[in-house]
Amino acid sequence: MPVEGFKPDLSKAVGHVSSPDIVACTRRDFLLYALSIGIPEEELQWLYELDLDFGPFPTYPVSLLLKDAGWDVNSFVERWQAGGSVPGMPWYDPNKIVHGEQTVEVINPFPVEGGRFRSTKTVRGVYDKGSGMLLDTVVDLYGETDNVHYYRLSLGMFVRDYGGWGGPKGPTPASYAPPNRPADATDIFTTTKSQALIFRLNGDFNPLHADPNIAQAVGFPRPILHGLCSYGKAAHSVLKSFGDNDRLRFKSIHARFAKPVLPGETVTISMWKVPGPEPKTDGVVFVAKVGERVVLSNGFAVLYKEPQESKL
């Protein structure tokens, strides 16, 4: 049922660019992220800072969507509002926010040593999906001192129960259906009961992933796993299966968060290699399931055929 009186002013909200927000990370954050998405212990290029091939796993920067410049726990609500409130957007319950979809695009390889970065958020669209509202946002990450554009993070956040206000439905997204043949590769992600409690240490301290009372209040039986945890593992499965596990071959990845994963469940990731969208690239369509329940859909990753160095 729509929330009474809720109606965004799209003329003010869409196109709004937030004030820059400073975020930071170190090699320790890269190690934690790799462990939290289930990368196995033998892959030391992601897990051991003295390995000759050490570097951040390519989807690490999504953690900077909510992490700040410090290393203590933070307030999910305050971090969600980093850069200031969006004009024309009425208040909505942050406990109703779930991740709808995510795209990660590498502009330049992320610094191996980490650093401080300027995060700028742009609202591309606000859409009425009937059962909720979809916020389409782009976050660009730049080096604080070198001003290098490192990453572009495009995210769709779904706010349950805040639809039905007569707004636009939004554009039809690109569709990445699996080919009609057996998967070229599969991988298994056996999550643990503490998976969400570990993954949240990357910076997403949304209580939905830790507090049983809040999870049950918004309709889940218990705290759910971050969609970005399964997403990160899917990216690892793709890169390991088709990109020689080489971070410099990673270009982009997109997926829709179809259904939640409960910590302790086993996720099967199925992958199909397809032609890339650009010369010198390969495409990979993927789907992640728990049993027959699809948890990541419309998955599509792009890998370079050869490692790419910085464009600088």
mmCIF file with all atom_site columns, C-alpha atoms in Angstrom, residues 56-233:
data_model
loop_
_atom_site.group_PDB
_atom_site.id
_atom_site.type_symbol
_atom_site.label_atom_id
_atom_site.label_alt_id
_atom_site.label_comp_id
_atom_site.label_asym_id
_atom_site.label_entity_id
_atom_site.label_seq_id
_atom_site.pdbx_PDB_ins_code
_atom_site.Cartn_x
_atom_site.Cartn_y
_atom_site.Cartn_z
_atom_site.occupancy
_atom_site.B_iso_or_equiv
_atom_site.pdbx_formal_charge
_atom_site.auth_seq_id
_atom_site.auth_comp_id
_atom_site.auth_asym_id
_atom_site.auth_atom_id
_atom_site.pdbx_PDB_model_num
ATOM 1   C CA . PRO A 1 56  ? 42.500 -5.092  -4.805  1.00 0.00 ? 56  PRO A CA 1
ATOM 2   C CA . PHE A 1 57  ? 39.830 -7.347  -6.223  1.00 0.00 ? 57  PHE A CA 1
ATOM 3   C CA . PRO A 1 58  ? 38.193 -5.237  -8.981  1.00 0.00 ? 58  PRO A CA 1
ATOM 4   C CA . THR A 1 59  ? 34.766 -4.920  -7.317  1.00 0.00 ? 59  THR A CA 1
ATOM 5   C CA . TYR A 1 60  ? 36.228 -3.672  -4.023  1.00 0.00 ? 60  TYR A CA 1
ATOM 6   C CA . PRO A 1 61  ? 35.320 -0.010  -4.740  1.00 0.00 ? 61  PRO A CA 1
ATOM 7   C CA . VAL A 1 62  ? 31.606 -0.755  -4.267  1.00 0.00 ? 62  VAL A CA 1
ATOM 8   C CA . SER A 1 63  ? 32.467 -0.845  -0.562  1.00 0.00 ? 63  SER A CA 1
ATOM 9   C CA . LEU A 1 64  ? 33.234 2.866   -0.782  1.00 0.00 ? 64  LEU A CA 1
ATOM 10  C CA . LEU A 1 65  ? 29.565 3.593   -1.503  1.00 0.00 ? 65  LEU A CA 1
ATOM 11  C CA . LEU A 1 66  ? 28.976 3.494   2.270   1.00 0.00 ? 66  LEU A CA 1
ATOM 12  C CA . LYS A 1 67  ? 32.419 3.416   3.867   1.00 0.00 ? 67  LYS A CA 1
ATOM 13  C CA . ASP A 1 68  ? 33.763 6.771   5.052   1.00 0.00 ? 68  ASP A CA 1
ATOM 14  C CA . ALA A 1 69  ? 37.297 8.110   5.511   1.00 0.00 ? 69  ALA A CA 1
ATOM 15  C CA . GLY A 1 70  ? 37.694 6.430   8.912   1.00 0.00 ? 70  GLY A CA 1
ATOM 16  C CA . TRP A 1 71  ? 37.909 2.872   10.148  1.00 0.00 ? 71  TRP A CA 1
ATOM 17  C CA . ASP A 1 72  ? 35.315 2.766   12.933  1.00 0.00 ? 72  ASP A CA 1
ATOM 18  C CA . VAL A 1 73  ? 31.759 1.536   12.455  1.00 0.00 ? 73  VAL A CA 1
ATOM 19  C CA . ASN A 1 74  ? 29.447 4.221   11.086  1.00 0.00 ? 74  ASN A CA 1
ATOM 20  C CA . SER A 1 75  ? 25.763 5.003   10.806  1.00 0.00 ? 75  SER A CA 1
ATOM 21  C CA . PHE A 1 76  ? 24.158 3.490   7.721   1.00 0.00 ? 76  PHE A CA 1
ATOM 22  C CA . VAL A 1 77  ? 21.592 6.310   7.561   1.00 0.00 ? 77  VAL A CA 1
ATOM 23  C CA . GLU A 1 78  ? 24.257 9.022   7.803   1.00 0.00 ? 78  GLU A CA 1
ATOM 24  C CA . ARG A 1 79  ? 26.411 7.373   5.147   1.00 0.00 ? 79  ARG A CA 1
ATOM 25  C CA . TRP A 1 80  ? 23.427 6.895   2.834   1.00 0.00 ? 80  TRP A CA 1
ATOM 26  C CA . GLN A 1 81  ? 22.869 10.662  3.095   1.00 0.00 ? 81  GLN A CA 1
ATOM 27  C CA . ALA A 1 82  ? 26.553 11.555  2.598   1.00 0.00 ? 82  ALA A CA 1
ATOM 28  C CA . GLY A 1 83  ? 26.946 14.544  0.333   1.00 0.00 ? 83  GLY A CA 1
ATOM 29  C CA . GLY A 1 84  ? 23.717 16.081  1.610   1.00 0.00 ? 84  GLY A CA 1
ATOM 30  C CA . SER A 1 85  ? 20.032 15.406  1.163   1.00 0.00 ? 85  SER A CA 1
ATOM 31  C CA . VAL A 1 86  ? 18.464 15.277  -2.288  1.00 0.00 ? 86  VAL A CA 1
ATOM 32  C CA . PRO A 1 87  ? 16.218 18.282  -2.943  1.00 0.00 ? 87  PRO A CA 1
ATOM 33  C CA . GLY A 1 88  ? 12.620 17.416  -3.723  1.00 0.00 ? 88  GLY A CA 1
ATOM 34  C CA . MET A 1 89  ? 12.879 14.028  -2.013  1.00 0.00 ? 89  MET A CA 1
ATOM 35  C CA . PRO A 1 90  ? 10.513 13.562  0.967   1.00 0.00 ? 90  PRO A CA 1
ATOM 36  C CA . TRP A 1 91  ? 11.626 11.491  3.957   1.00 0.00 ? 91  TRP A CA 1
ATOM 37  C CA . TYR A 1 92  ? 11.418 7.700   3.564   1.00 0.00 ? 92  TYR A CA 1
ATOM 38  C CA . ASP A 1 93  ? 12.241 4.877   5.956   1.00 0.00 ? 93  ASP A CA 1
ATOM 39  C CA . PRO A 1 94  ? 15.877 3.825   5.354   1.00 0.00 ? 94  PRO A CA 1
ATOM 40  C CA . ASN A 1 95  ? 15.072 0.368   6.737   1.00 0.00 ? 95  ASN A CA 1
ATOM 41  C CA . LYS A 1 96  ? 12.990 -0.201  3.590   1.00 0.00 ? 96  LYS A CA 1
ATOM 42  C CA . ILE A 1 97  ? 15.995 0.229   1.281   1.00 0.00 ? 97  ILE A CA 1
ATOM 43  C CA . VAL A 1 98  ? 17.206 -2.848  -0.605  1.00 0.00 ? 98  VAL A CA 1
ATOM 44  C CA . HIS A 1 99  ? 19.781 -2.979  -3.366  1.00 0.00 ? 99  HIS A CA 1
ATOM 45  C CA . GLY A 1 100 ? 18.021 -3.369  -6.722  1.00 0.00 ? 100 GLY A CA 1
ATOM 46  C CA . GLU A 1 101 ? 20.869 -3.491  -9.225  1.00 0.00 ? 101 GLU A CA 1
ATOM 47  C CA . GLN A 1 102 ? 24.512 -2.536  -9.538  1.00 0.00 ? 102 GLN A CA 1
ATOM 48  C CA . THR A 1 103 ? 27.041 -1.771  -12.249 1.00 0.00 ? 103 THR A CA 1
ATOM 49  C CA . VAL A 1 104 ? 30.766 -1.403  -11.630 1.00 0.00 ? 104 VAL A CA 1
ATOM 50  C CA . GLU A 1 105 ? 32.906 0.116   -14.371 1.00 0.00 ? 105 GLU A CA 1
ATOM 51  C CA . VAL A 1 106 ? 36.693 0.456   -14.243 1.00 0.00 ? 106 VAL A CA 1
ATOM 52  C CA . ILE A 1 107 ? 37.897 3.761   -15.697 1.00 0.00 ? 107 ILE A CA 1
ATOM 53  C CA . ASN A 1 108 ? 41.473 3.320   -14.427 1.00 0.00 ? 108 ASN A CA 1
ATOM 54  C CA . PRO A 1 109 ? 42.862 0.435   -12.340 1.00 0.00 ? 109 PRO A CA 1
ATOM 55  C CA . PHE A 1 110 ? 42.425 1.069   -8.623  1.00 0.00 ? 110 PHE A CA 1
ATOM 56  C CA . PRO A 1 111 ? 45.623 1.960   -6.713  1.00 0.00 ? 111 PRO A CA 1
ATOM 57  C CA . VAL A 1 112 ? 47.251 -1.100  -5.127  1.00 0.00 ? 112 VAL A CA 1
ATOM 58  C CA . GLU A 1 113 ? 48.098 0.857   -1.979  1.00 0.00 ? 113 GLU A CA 1
ATOM 59  C CA . GLY A 1 114 ? 44.604 2.326   -1.538  1.00 0.00 ? 114 GLY A CA 1
ATOM 60  C CA . GLY A 1 115 ? 44.309 5.997   -0.609  1.00 0.00 ? 115 GLY A CA 1
ATOM 61  C CA . ARG A 1 116 ? 41.800 8.798   -0.239  1.00 0.00 ? 116 ARG A CA 1
ATOM 62  C CA . PHE A 1 117 ? 39.154 9.403   -2.887  1.00 0.00 ? 117 PHE A CA 1
ATOM 63  C CA . ARG A 1 118 ? 36.548 11.991  -3.750  1.00 0.00 ? 118 ARG A CA 1
ATOM 64  C CA . SER A 1 119 ? 33.091 10.469  -4.218  1.00 0.00 ? 119 SER A CA 1
ATOM 65  C CA . THR A 1 120 ? 30.488 12.413  -6.193  1.00 0.00 ? 120 THR A CA 1
ATOM 66  C CA . LYS A 1 121 ? 26.888 11.198  -6.435  1.00 0.00 ? 121 LYS A CA 1
ATOM 67  C CA . THR A 1 122 ? 24.486 12.127  -9.253  1.00 0.00 ? 122 THR A CA 1
ATOM 68  C CA . VAL A 1 123 ? 20.770 11.250  -9.280  1.00 0.00 ? 123 VAL A CA 1
ATOM 69  C CA . ARG A 1 124 ? 19.932 9.992   -12.777 1.00 0.00 ? 124 ARG A CA 1
ATOM 70  C CA . GLY A 1 125 ? 16.312 9.086   -12.118 1.00 0.00 ? 125 GLY A CA 1
ATOM 71  C CA . VAL A 1 126 ? 13.560 8.469   -9.561  1.00 0.00 ? 126 VAL A CA 1
ATOM 72  C CA . TYR A 1 127 ? 11.041 5.866   -10.697 1.00 0.00 ? 127 TYR A CA 1
ATOM 73  C CA . ASP A 1 128 ? 7.686  4.590   -9.447  1.00 0.00 ? 128 ASP A CA 1
ATOM 74  C CA . LYS A 1 129 ? 7.669  0.799   -9.599  1.00 0.00 ? 129 LYS A CA 1
ATOM 75  C CA . GLY A 1 130 ? 4.252  0.387   -7.995  1.00 0.00 ? 130 GLY A CA 1
ATOM 76  C CA . SER A 1 131 ? 5.389  -1.651  -5.001  1.00 0.00 ? 131 SER A CA 1
ATOM 77  C CA . GLY A 1 132 ? 8.241  0.743   -4.313  1.00 0.00 ? 132 GLY A CA 1
ATOM 78  C CA . MET A 1 133 ? 10.508 3.498   -5.564  1.00 0.00 ? 133 MET A CA 1
ATOM 79  C CA . LEU A 1 134 ? 13.710 2.990   -7.565  1.00 0.00 ? 134 LEU A CA 1
ATOM 80  C CA . LEU A 1 135 ? 16.516 5.515   -7.086  1.00 0.00 ? 135 LEU A CA 1
ATOM 81  C CA . ASP A 1 136 ? 18.932 5.452   -10.052 1.00 0.00 ? 136 ASP A CA 1
ATOM 82  C CA . THR A 1 137 ? 22.241 6.962   -8.958  1.00 0.00 ? 137 THR A CA 1
ATOM 83  C CA . VAL A 1 138 ? 25.788 7.207   -10.314 1.00 0.00 ? 138 VAL A CA 1
ATOM 84  C CA . VAL A 1 139 ? 28.810 7.559   -8.045  1.00 0.00 ? 139 VAL A CA 1
ATOM 85  C CA . ASP A 1 140 ? 32.152 8.609   -9.542  1.00 0.00 ? 140 ASP A CA 1
ATOM 86  C CA . LEU A 1 141 ? 35.387 8.005   -7.631  1.00 0.00 ? 141 LEU A CA 1
ATOM 87  C CA . TYR A 1 142 ? 38.370 10.323  -8.166  1.00 0.00 ? 142 TYR A CA 1
ATOM 88  C CA . GLY A 1 143 ? 41.738 10.411  -6.433  1.00 0.00 ? 143 GLY A CA 1
ATOM 89  C CA . GLU A 1 144 ? 41.709 13.178  -3.823  1.00 0.00 ? 144 GLU A CA 1
ATOM 90  C CA . THR A 1 145 ? 45.110 14.564  -4.827  1.00 0.00 ? 145 THR A CA 1
ATOM 91  C CA . ASP A 1 146 ? 45.746 13.246  -8.358  1.00 0.00 ? 146 ASP A CA 1
ATOM 92  C CA . ASN A 1 147 ? 42.148 13.825  -9.559  1.00 0.00 ? 147 ASN A CA 1
ATOM 93  C CA . VAL A 1 148 ? 42.292 10.594  -11.574 1.00 0.00 ? 148 VAL A CA 1
ATOM 94  C CA . HIS A 1 149 ? 38.860 9.179   -12.413 1.00 0.00 ? 149 HIS A CA 1
ATOM 95  C CA . TYR A 1 150 ? 39.162 5.599   -11.190 1.00 0.00 ? 150 TYR A CA 1
ATOM 96  C CA . TYR A 1 151 ? 35.670 4.079   -11.097 1.00 0.00 ? 151 TYR A CA 1
ATOM 97  C CA . ARG A 1 152 ? 32.046 4.679   -11.989 1.00 0.00 ? 152 ARG A CA 1
ATOM 98  C CA . LEU A 1 153 ? 29.477 2.891   -9.808  1.00 0.00 ? 153 LEU A CA 1
ATOM 99  C CA . SER A 1 154 ? 25.874 2.873   -11.045 1.00 0.00 ? 154 SER A CA 1
ATOM 100 C CA . LEU A 1 155 ? 23.306 1.663   -8.553  1.00 0.00 ? 155 LEU A CA 1
ATOM 101 C CA . GLY A 1 156 ? 19.576 1.189   -8.381  1.00 0.00 ? 156 GLY A CA 1
ATOM 102 C CA . MET A 1 157 ? 18.228 1.251   -4.824  1.00 0.00 ? 157 MET A CA 1
ATOM 103 C CA . PHE A 1 158 ? 14.698 -0.021  -4.302  1.00 0.00 ? 158 PHE A CA 1
ATOM 104 C CA . VAL A 1 159 ? 12.691 1.492   -1.438  1.00 0.00 ? 159 VAL A CA 1
ATOM 105 C CA . ARG A 1 160 ? 9.900  -0.906  -0.545  1.00 0.00 ? 160 ARG A CA 1
ATOM 106 C CA . ASP A 1 161 ? 6.345  0.451   -0.095  1.00 0.00 ? 161 ASP A CA 1
ATOM 107 C CA . TYR A 1 162 ? 7.172  3.904   -1.499  1.00 0.00 ? 162 TYR A CA 1
ATOM 108 C CA . GLY A 1 163 ? 5.590  3.444   -4.928  1.00 0.00 ? 163 GLY A CA 1
ATOM 109 C CA . GLY A 1 164 ? 2.182  4.312   -6.280  1.00 0.00 ? 164 GLY A CA 1
ATOM 110 C CA . TRP A 1 165 ? 2.702  8.089   -6.419  1.00 0.00 ? 165 TRP A CA 1
ATOM 111 C CA . GLY A 1 166 ? 2.162  8.372   -10.160 1.00 0.00 ? 166 GLY A CA 1
ATOM 112 C CA . GLY A 1 167 ? 5.762  8.814   -11.226 1.00 0.00 ? 167 GLY A CA 1
ATOM 113 C CA . PRO A 1 168 ? 7.502  7.481   -14.344 1.00 0.00 ? 168 PRO A CA 1
ATOM 114 C CA . LYS A 1 169 ? 8.192  3.756   -14.510 1.00 0.00 ? 169 LYS A CA 1
ATOM 115 C CA . GLY A 1 170 ? 11.673 4.280   -15.927 1.00 0.00 ? 170 GLY A CA 1
ATOM 116 C CA . PRO A 1 171 ? 13.390 3.048   -19.086 1.00 0.00 ? 171 PRO A CA 1
ATOM 117 C CA . THR A 1 172 ? 13.437 -0.600  -20.100 1.00 0.00 ? 172 THR A CA 1
ATOM 118 C CA . PRO A 1 173 ? 16.819 -1.959  -18.981 1.00 0.00 ? 173 PRO A CA 1
ATOM 119 C CA . ALA A 1 174 ? 19.127 -3.995  -21.180 1.00 0.00 ? 174 ALA A CA 1
ATOM 120 C CA . SER A 1 175 ? 18.382 -7.714  -21.025 1.00 0.00 ? 175 SER A CA 1
ATOM 121 C CA . TYR A 1 176 ? 21.138 -10.325 -20.688 1.00 0.00 ? 176 TYR A CA 1
ATOM 122 C CA . ALA A 1 177 ? 19.421 -13.677 -21.050 1.00 0.00 ? 177 ALA A CA 1
ATOM 123 C CA . PRO A 1 178 ? 21.590 -16.801 -20.781 1.00 0.00 ? 178 PRO A CA 1
ATOM 124 C CA . PRO A 1 179 ? 22.204 -18.590 -24.100 1.00 0.00 ? 179 PRO A CA 1
ATOM 125 C CA . ASN A 1 180 ? 20.158 -21.703 -24.779 1.00 0.00 ? 180 ASN A CA 1
ATOM 126 C CA . ARG A 1 181 ? 22.945 -24.140 -23.972 1.00 0.00 ? 181 ARG A CA 1
ATOM 127 C CA . PRO A 1 182 ? 24.589 -25.612 -20.883 1.00 0.00 ? 182 PRO A CA 1
ATOM 128 C CA . ALA A 1 183 ? 26.701 -23.166 -18.890 1.00 0.00 ? 183 ALA A CA 1
ATOM 129 C CA . ASP A 1 184 ? 30.359 -22.885 -19.940 1.00 0.00 ? 184 ASP A CA 1
ATOM 130 C CA . ALA A 1 185 ? 31.409 -22.748 -16.275 1.00 0.00 ? 185 ALA A CA 1
ATOM 131 C CA . THR A 1 186 ? 29.840 -22.995 -12.837 1.00 0.00 ? 186 THR A CA 1
ATOM 132 C CA . ASP A 1 187 ? 31.067 -22.096 -9.363  1.00 0.00 ? 187 ASP A CA 1
ATOM 133 C CA . ILE A 1 188 ? 29.734 -22.737 -5.866  1.00 0.00 ? 188 ILE A CA 1
ATOM 134 C CA . PHE A 1 189 ? 29.660 -20.151 -3.059  1.00 0.00 ? 189 PHE A CA 1
ATOM 135 C CA . THR A 1 190 ? 28.924 -21.841 0.258   1.00 0.00 ? 190 THR A CA 1
ATOM 136 C CA . THR A 1 191 ? 28.080 -18.966 2.577   1.00 0.00 ? 191 THR A CA 1
ATOM 137 C CA . THR A 1 192 ? 28.455 -19.232 6.334   1.00 0.00 ? 192 THR A CA 1
ATOM 138 C CA . LYS A 1 193 ? 25.983 -18.206 9.033   1.00 0.00 ? 193 LYS A CA 1
ATOM 139 C CA . SER A 1 194 ? 28.311 -15.302 9.837   1.00 0.00 ? 194 SER A CA 1
ATOM 140 C CA . GLN A 1 195 ? 28.840 -14.201 6.212   1.00 0.00 ? 195 GLN A CA 1
ATOM 141 C CA . ALA A 1 196 ? 26.798 -10.995 6.533   1.00 0.00 ? 196 ALA A CA 1
ATOM 142 C CA . LEU A 1 197 ? 28.423 -10.135 9.861   1.00 0.00 ? 197 LEU A CA 1
ATOM 143 C CA . ILE A 1 198 ? 31.822 -10.370 8.171   1.00 0.00 ? 198 ILE A CA 1
ATOM 144 C CA . PHE A 1 199 ? 30.872 -8.597  4.949   1.00 0.00 ? 199 PHE A CA 1
ATOM 145 C CA . ARG A 1 200 ? 29.387 -5.613  6.813   1.00 0.00 ? 200 ARG A CA 1
ATOM 146 C CA . LEU A 1 201 ? 32.879 -4.808  8.129   1.00 0.00 ? 201 LEU A CA 1
ATOM 147 C CA . ASN A 1 202 ? 33.676 -3.487  4.639   1.00 0.00 ? 202 ASN A CA 1
ATOM 148 C CA . GLY A 1 203 ? 31.557 -0.455  5.516   1.00 0.00 ? 203 GLY A CA 1
ATOM 149 C CA . ASP A 1 204 ? 27.888 -1.325  4.929   1.00 0.00 ? 204 ASP A CA 1
ATOM 150 C CA . PHE A 1 205 ? 26.501 -1.305  8.452   1.00 0.00 ? 205 PHE A CA 1
ATOM 151 C CA . ASN A 1 206 ? 22.831 -1.445  7.460   1.00 0.00 ? 206 ASN A CA 1
ATOM 152 C CA . PRO A 1 207 ? 21.214 -3.163  10.481  1.00 0.00 ? 207 PRO A CA 1
ATOM 153 C CA . LEU A 1 208 ? 19.069 -5.217  8.084   1.00 0.00 ? 208 LEU A CA 1
ATOM 154 C CA . HIS A 1 209 ? 22.104 -7.497  7.775   1.00 0.00 ? 209 HIS A CA 1
ATOM 155 C CA . ALA A 1 210 ? 22.693 -7.960  11.511  1.00 0.00 ? 210 ALA A CA 1
ATOM 156 C CA . ASP A 1 211 ? 19.616 -7.198  13.628  1.00 0.00 ? 211 ASP A CA 1
ATOM 157 C CA . PRO A 1 212 ? 16.918 -9.929  13.660  1.00 0.00 ? 212 PRO A CA 1
ATOM 158 C CA . ASN A 1 213 ? 14.293 -7.501  14.961  1.00 0.00 ? 213 ASN A CA 1
ATOM 159 C CA . ILE A 1 214 ? 14.781 -5.067  12.094  1.00 0.00 ? 214 ILE A CA 1
ATOM 160 C CA . ALA A 1 215 ? 14.916 -7.865  9.521   1.00 0.00 ? 215 ALA A CA 1
ATOM 161 C CA . GLN A 1 216 ? 11.634 -9.303  10.773  1.00 0.00 ? 216 GLN A CA 1
ATOM 162 C CA . ALA A 1 217 ? 10.032 -5.855  10.960  1.00 0.00 ? 217 ALA A CA 1
ATOM 163 C CA . VAL A 1 218 ? 10.534 -5.396  7.203   1.00 0.00 ? 218 VAL A CA 1
ATOM 164 C CA . GLY A 1 219 ? 9.415  -8.900  6.277   1.00 0.00 ? 219 GLY A CA 1
ATOM 165 C CA . PHE A 1 220 ? 12.495 -11.135 6.329   1.00 0.00 ? 220 PHE A CA 1
ATOM 166 C CA . PRO A 1 221 ? 12.758 -14.201 8.601   1.00 0.00 ? 221 PRO A CA 1
ATOM 167 C CA . ARG A 1 222 ? 16.232 -13.158 9.751   1.00 0.00 ? 222 ARG A CA 1
ATOM 168 C CA . PRO A 1 223 ? 19.074 -10.851 8.648   1.00 0.00 ? 223 PRO A CA 1
ATOM 169 C CA . ILE A 1 224 ? 19.870 -11.248 4.968   1.00 0.00 ? 224 ILE A CA 1
ATOM 170 C CA . LEU A 1 225 ? 23.211 -11.344 3.191   1.00 0.00 ? 225 LEU A CA 1
ATOM 171 C CA . HIS A 1 226 ? 24.306 -8.178  1.408   1.00 0.00 ? 226 HIS A CA 1
ATOM 172 C CA . GLY A 1 227 ? 23.537 -8.464  -2.283  1.00 0.00 ? 227 GLY A CA 1
ATOM 173 C CA . LEU A 1 228 ? 26.997 -7.045  -2.926  1.00 0.00 ? 228 LEU A CA 1
ATOM 174 C CA . CYS A 1 229 ? 28.559 -10.070 -1.233  1.00 0.00 ? 229 CYS A CA 1
ATOM 175 C CA . SER A 1 230 ? 27.046 -12.504 -3.763  1.00 0.00 ? 230 SER A CA 1
ATOM 176 C CA . TYR A 1 231 ? 27.800 -9.937  -6.479  1.00 0.00 ? 231 TYR A CA 1
ATOM 177 C CA . GLY A 1 232 ? 31.478 -9.814  -5.516  1.00 0.00 ? 232 GLY A CA 1
ATOM 178 C CA . LYS A 1 233 ? 31.716 -13.594 -5.507  1.00 0.00 ? 233 LYS A CA 1
#
